[in-house]
Tab-separated table of C-alpha atoms in Angstrom:
chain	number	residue	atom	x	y	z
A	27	UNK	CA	-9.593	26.581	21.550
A	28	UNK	CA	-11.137	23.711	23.100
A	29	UNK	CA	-11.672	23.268	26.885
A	30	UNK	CA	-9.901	20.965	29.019
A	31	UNK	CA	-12.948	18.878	29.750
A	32	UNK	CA	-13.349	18.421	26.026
A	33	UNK	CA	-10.009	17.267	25.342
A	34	UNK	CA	-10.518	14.786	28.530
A	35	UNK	CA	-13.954	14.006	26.972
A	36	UNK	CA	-12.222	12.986	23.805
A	37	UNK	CA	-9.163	11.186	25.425
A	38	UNK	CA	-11.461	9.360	27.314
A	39	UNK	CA	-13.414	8.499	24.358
A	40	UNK	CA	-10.217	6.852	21.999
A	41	UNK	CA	-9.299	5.033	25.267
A	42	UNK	CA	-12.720	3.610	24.927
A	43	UNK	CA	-12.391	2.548	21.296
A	44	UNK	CA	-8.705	1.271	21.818
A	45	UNK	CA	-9.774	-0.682	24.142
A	46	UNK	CA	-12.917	-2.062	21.449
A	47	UNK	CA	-9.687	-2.795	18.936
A	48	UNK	CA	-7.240	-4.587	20.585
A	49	UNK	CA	-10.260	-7.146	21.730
A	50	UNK	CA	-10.758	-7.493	18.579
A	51	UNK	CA	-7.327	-7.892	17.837
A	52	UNK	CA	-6.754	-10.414	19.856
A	53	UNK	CA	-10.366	-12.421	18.914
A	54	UNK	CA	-9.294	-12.219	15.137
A	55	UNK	CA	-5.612	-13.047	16.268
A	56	UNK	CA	-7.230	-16.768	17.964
A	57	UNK	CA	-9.237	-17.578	14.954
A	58	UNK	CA	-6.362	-17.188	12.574
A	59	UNK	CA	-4.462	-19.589	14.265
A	60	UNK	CA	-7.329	-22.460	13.300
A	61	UNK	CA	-8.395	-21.057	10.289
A	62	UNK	CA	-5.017	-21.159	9.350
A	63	UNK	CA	-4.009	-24.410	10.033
A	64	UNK	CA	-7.326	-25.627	8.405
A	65	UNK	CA	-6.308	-23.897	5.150
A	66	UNK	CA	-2.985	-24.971	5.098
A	67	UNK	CA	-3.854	-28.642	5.699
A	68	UNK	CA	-6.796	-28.393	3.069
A	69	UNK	CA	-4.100	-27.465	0.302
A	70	UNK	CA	-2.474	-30.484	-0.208
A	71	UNK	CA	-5.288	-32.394	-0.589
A	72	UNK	CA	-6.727	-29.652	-3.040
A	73	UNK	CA	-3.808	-29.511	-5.089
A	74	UNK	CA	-3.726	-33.455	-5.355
A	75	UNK	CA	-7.325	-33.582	-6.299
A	76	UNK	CA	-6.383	-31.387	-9.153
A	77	UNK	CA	-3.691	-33.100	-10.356
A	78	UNK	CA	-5.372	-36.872	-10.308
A	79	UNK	CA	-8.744	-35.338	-12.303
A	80	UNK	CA	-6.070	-33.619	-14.529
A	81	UNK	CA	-4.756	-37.090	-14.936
A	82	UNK	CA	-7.903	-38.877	-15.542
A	83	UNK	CA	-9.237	-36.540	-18.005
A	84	UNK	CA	-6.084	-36.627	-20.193
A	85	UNK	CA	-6.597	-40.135	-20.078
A	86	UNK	CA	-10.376	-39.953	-21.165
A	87	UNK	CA	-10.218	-38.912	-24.430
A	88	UNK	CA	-13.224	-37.780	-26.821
A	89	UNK	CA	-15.636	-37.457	-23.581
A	90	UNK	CA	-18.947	-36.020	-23.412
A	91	UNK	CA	-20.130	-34.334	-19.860
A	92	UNK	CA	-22.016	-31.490	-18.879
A	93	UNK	CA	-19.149	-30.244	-16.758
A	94	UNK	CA	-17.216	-30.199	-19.924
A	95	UNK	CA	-19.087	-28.671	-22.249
A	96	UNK	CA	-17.600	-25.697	-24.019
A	97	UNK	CA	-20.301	-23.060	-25.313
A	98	UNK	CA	-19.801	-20.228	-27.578
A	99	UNK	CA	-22.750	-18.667	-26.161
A	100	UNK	CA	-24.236	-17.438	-22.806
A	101	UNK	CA	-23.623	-15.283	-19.524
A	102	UNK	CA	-20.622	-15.903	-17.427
A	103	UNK	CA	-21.323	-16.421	-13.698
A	104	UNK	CA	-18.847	-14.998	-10.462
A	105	UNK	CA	-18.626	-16.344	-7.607
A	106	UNK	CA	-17.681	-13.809	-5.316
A	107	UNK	CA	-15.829	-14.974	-2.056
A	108	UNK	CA	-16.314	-11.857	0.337
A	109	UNK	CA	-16.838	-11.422	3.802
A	110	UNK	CA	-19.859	-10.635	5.973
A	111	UNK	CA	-18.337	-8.529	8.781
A	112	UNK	CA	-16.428	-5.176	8.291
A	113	UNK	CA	-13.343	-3.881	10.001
A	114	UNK	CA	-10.975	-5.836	7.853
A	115	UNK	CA	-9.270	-3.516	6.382
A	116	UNK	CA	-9.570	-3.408	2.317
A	117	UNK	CA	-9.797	-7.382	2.428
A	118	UNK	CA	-13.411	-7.105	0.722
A	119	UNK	CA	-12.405	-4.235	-1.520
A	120	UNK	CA	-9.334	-6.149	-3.165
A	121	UNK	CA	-11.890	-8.594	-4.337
A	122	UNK	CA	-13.988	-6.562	-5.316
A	123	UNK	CA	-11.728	-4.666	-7.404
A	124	UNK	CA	-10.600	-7.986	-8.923
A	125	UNK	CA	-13.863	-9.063	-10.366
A	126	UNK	CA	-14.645	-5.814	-11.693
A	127	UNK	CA	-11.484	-5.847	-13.660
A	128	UNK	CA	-11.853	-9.758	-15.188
A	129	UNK	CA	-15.681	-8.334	-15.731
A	130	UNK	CA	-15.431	-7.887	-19.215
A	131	UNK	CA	-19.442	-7.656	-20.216
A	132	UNK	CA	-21.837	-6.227	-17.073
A	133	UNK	CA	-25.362	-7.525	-18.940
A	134	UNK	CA	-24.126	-10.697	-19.844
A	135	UNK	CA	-22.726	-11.664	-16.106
A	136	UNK	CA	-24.431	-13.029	-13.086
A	137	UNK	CA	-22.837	-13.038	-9.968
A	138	UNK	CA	-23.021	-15.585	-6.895
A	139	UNK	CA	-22.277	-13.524	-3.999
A	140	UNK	CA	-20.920	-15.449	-0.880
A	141	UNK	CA	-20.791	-12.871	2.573
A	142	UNK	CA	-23.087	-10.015	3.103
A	143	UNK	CA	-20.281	-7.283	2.130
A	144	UNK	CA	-20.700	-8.852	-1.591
A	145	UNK	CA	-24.179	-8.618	-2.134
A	146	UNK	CA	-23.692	-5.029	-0.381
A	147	UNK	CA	-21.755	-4.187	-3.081
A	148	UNK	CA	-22.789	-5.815	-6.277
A	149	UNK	CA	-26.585	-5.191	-5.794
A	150	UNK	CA	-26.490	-1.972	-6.101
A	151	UNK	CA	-24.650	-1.317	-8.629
A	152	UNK	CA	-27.088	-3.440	-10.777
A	153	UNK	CA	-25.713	-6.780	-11.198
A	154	UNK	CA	-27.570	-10.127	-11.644
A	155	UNK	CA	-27.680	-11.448	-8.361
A	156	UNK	CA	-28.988	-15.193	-8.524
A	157	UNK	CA	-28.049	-16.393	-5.666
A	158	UNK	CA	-26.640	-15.093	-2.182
A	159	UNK	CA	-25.407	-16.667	0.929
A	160	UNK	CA	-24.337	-15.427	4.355
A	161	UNK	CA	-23.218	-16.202	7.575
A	162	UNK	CA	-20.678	-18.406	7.551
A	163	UNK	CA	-17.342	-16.871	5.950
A	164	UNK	CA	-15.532	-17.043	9.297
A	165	UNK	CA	-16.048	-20.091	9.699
A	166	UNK	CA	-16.867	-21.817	6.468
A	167	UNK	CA	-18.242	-25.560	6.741
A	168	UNK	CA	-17.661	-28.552	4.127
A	169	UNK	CA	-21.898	-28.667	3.594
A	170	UNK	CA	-21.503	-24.916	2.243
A	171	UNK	CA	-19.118	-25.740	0.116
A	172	UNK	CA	-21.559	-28.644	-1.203
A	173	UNK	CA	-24.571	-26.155	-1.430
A	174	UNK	CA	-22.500	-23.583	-3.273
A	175	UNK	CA	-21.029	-26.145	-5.321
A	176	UNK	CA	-24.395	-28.320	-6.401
A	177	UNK	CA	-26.167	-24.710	-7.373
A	178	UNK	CA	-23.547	-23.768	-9.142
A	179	UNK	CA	-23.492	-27.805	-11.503
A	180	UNK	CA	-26.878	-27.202	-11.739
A	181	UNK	CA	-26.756	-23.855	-13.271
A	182	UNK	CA	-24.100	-24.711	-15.175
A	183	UNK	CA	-25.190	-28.329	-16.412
A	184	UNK	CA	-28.433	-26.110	-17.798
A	185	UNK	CA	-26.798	-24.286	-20.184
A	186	UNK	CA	-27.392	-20.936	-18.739
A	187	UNK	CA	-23.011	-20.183	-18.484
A	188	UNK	CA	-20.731	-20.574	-20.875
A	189	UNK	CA	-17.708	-20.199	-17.687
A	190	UNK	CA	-18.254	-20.073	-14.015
A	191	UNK	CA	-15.351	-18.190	-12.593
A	192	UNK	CA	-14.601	-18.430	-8.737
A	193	UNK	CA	-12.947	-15.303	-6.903
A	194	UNK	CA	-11.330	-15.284	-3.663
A	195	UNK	CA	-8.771	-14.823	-1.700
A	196	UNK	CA	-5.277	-16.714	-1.377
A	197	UNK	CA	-4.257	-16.953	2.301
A	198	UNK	CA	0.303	-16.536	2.054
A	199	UNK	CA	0.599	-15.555	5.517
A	200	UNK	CA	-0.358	-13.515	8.808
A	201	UNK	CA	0.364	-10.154	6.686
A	202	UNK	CA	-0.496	-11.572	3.037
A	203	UNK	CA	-3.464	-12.298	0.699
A	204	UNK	CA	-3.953	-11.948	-2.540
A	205	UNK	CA	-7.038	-11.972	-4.559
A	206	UNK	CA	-7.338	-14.411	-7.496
A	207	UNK	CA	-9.724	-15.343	-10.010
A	208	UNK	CA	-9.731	-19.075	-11.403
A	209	UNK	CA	-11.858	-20.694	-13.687
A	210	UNK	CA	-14.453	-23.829	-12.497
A	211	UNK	CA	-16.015	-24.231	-15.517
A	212	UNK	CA	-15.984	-25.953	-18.417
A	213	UNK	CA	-13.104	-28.014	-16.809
A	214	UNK	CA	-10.181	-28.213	-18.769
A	215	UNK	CA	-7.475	-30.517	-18.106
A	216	UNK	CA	-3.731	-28.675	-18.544
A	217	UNK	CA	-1.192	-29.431	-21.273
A	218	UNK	CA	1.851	-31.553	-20.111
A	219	UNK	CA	4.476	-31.162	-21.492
A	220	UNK	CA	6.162	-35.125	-23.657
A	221	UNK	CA	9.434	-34.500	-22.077
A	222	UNK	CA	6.804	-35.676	-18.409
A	223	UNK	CA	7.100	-38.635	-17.223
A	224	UNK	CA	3.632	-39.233	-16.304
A	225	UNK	CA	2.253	-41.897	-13.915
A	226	UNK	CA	0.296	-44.757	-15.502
A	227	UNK	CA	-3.361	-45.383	-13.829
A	228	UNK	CA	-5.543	-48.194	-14.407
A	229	UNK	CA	-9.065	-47.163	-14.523
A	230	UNK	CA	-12.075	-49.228	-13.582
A	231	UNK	CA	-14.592	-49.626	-15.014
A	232	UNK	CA	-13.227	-46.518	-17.221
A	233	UNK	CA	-11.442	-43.522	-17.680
A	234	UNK	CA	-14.863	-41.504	-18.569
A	235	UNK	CA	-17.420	-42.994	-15.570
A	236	UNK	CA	-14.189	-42.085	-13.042
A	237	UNK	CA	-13.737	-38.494	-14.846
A	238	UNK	CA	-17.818	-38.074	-15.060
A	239	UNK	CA	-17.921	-38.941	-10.862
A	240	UNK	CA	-15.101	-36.906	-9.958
A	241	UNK	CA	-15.743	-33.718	-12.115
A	242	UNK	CA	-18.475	-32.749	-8.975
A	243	UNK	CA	-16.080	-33.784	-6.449
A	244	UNK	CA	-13.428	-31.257	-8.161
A	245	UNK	CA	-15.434	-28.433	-7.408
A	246	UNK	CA	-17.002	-29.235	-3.913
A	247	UNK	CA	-13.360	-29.539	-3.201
A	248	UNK	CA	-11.795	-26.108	-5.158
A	249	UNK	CA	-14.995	-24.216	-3.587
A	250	UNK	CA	-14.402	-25.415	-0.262
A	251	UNK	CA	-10.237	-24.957	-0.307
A	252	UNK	CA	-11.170	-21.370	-1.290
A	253	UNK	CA	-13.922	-20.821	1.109
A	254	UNK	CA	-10.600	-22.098	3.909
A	255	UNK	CA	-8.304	-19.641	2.449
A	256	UNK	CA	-10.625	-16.522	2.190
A	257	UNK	CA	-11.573	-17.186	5.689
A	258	UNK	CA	-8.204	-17.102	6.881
A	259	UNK	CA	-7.566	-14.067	4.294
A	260	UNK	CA	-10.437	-12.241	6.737
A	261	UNK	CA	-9.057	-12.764	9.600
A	262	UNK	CA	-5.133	-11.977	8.920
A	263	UNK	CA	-6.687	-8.487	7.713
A	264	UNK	CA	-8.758	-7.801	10.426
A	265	UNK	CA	-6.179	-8.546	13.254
A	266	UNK	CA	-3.633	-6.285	10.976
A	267	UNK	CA	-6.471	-3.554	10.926
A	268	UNK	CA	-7.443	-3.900	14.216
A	269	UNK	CA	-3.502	-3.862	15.507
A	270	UNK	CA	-2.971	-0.424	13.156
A	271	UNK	CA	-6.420	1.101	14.551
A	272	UNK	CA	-4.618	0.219	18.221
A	273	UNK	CA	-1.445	1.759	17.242
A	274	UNK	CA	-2.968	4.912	15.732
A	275	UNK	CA	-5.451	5.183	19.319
A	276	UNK	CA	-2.083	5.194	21.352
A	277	UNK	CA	-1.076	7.420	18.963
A	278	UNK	CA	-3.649	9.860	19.223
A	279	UNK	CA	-3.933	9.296	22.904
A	280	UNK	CA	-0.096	11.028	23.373
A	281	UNK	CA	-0.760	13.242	21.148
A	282	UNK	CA	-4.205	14.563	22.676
A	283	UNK	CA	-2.077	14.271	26.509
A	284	UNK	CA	0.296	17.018	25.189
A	285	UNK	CA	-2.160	18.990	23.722
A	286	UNK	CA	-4.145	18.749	26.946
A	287	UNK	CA	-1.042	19.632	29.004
A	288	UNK	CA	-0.279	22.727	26.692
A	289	UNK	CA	-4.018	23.867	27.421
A	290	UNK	CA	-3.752	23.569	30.766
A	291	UNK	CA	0.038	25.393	31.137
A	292	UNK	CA	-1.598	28.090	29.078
A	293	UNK	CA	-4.476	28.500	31.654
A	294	UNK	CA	-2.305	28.437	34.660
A	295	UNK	CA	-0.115	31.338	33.294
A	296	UNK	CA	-2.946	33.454	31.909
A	297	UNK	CA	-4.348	33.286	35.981
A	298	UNK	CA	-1.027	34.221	36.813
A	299	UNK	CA	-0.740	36.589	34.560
A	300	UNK	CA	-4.074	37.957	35.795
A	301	UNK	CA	-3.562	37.655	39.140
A	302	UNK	CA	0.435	39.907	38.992
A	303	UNK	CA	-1.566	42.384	36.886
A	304	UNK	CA	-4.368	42.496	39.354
A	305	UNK	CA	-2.126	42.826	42.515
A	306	UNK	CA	-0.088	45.592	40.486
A	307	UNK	CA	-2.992	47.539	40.066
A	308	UNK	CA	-3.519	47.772	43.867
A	309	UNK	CA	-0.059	49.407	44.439
């Protein structure tokens, strides 16, 4: 049975790591907040951009762009949207777990790992790593989103993918994320339906020069509007992890009192105990 002064030693102990949780409860809970209002204002503007280069490149026709360029041939590239701090909870894990089940072919796919916890995991376990980039998945900024985006084009516009895919997460709400895996590349615009009524856009000089100079601007944007909702993702799960590893400490903490106090009962009686016996055997 332990001692008392272990069982103080290891209250004592759990206080001190409750303690380390709910600060970072509360950190994670502070960040949300503007992480979340800068995903949810992004969106819009995401889903607009979408729809208008949908738009122009049903309107292009027969076009010929690197962007656009279907190949029957070649690797497949990831990008993987992780995070580069632990203590979230299985945020990095569900994406992981996503891309290993759209992974169809491991030698023929390269992966683009974005947070430290990606490359963590993928290199490893033997994956092409060709590029990697940390330190910022917190607090993801617009010029990331550019580099990511422009080594990515490049890549692409060489003919070494036949798709780019882009995995992350999808902020819902303070207790909700899902992972998702969309595709960047070759853009495809969707098929509306003839019972649409579809707006009618003017182009200048040209449906194909607009299409050619916004294709670039499409994924800047989409890379960026993910990079905003993973980093709110993050946070959510770390202030839910963080509140659960707080409840389970208090938890623990009542339950360790009560064990304590049964330990310490038990050694008052057994001096008791010795202490009637030893005064009866004086009689």
């Amino acid at each position: 049975m332990a001692s008392l002064q272990d069982i103080r030693r290891r209250i004592k102990s759990v206080k001190n790591t409750q303690q380390i949780t709910k600060a970072m409860k509360m950190v994670a809970a502070a960040r949300l907040r503007r992480a979340q209002e800068a995903a949810v204002s992004n969106r819009p503007y995401a889903e607009k951009m979408y729809e208008v280069i949908a738009d122009v490149a049903s309107n292009a026709g027969s076009f010929s762009h690197p962007l656009l360029e279907v190949r029957e041939e070649g690797k497949t590239l990831y990008i993987v949207l992780a995070s580069d701090k632990g203590l979230a909870g299985a945020y990095a894990s569900n994406v992981f777990k996503e891309t290993m089940a759209h992974i169809k072919d491991k030698a023929n796919t390269s992966i683009v790992t974005v947070g430290r916890r990606a490359k963590e995991y993928f290199t490893p376990r033997g994956f092409d790593i060709v590029n990697s980039y940390m330190g910022f998945t917190e607090r993801p900024d617009y010029q990331n989103a550019r580099q990511i985006a422009f080594d990515v084009i490049e890549r692409f516009a060489e003919g070494n993918y036949k798709e780019v895919y882009l995995v992350y997460t999808k902020f819902i709400s303070a207790i909700s994320a899902v992972p998702q895996v969309i595709k960047l590349l070759p853009f495809t615009a969707p098929k509306t339906s003839h019972t649409e009524i579809a707006a009618e856009y003017i182009y200048e000089p040209n449906a194909q020069e607009v299409l050619g100079y916004l294709l670039p601007q499409y994924i800047v944007t989409m890379i960026y509007a993910s990079l905003l909702q993973s980093a709110a993702s993050e946070l959510s799960s770390r202030m839910n992890a963080m509140s659960n590893a707080t409840d389970n400490a208090e938890e623990l903490i009542s339950k360790l009192d009560l064990h304590y106090n049964k330990v310490r009962q038990a050694g008052i009686t057994r001096e008791i105990t010795e202490i009637v016996g030893g005064a009866e055997a004086l009689k």
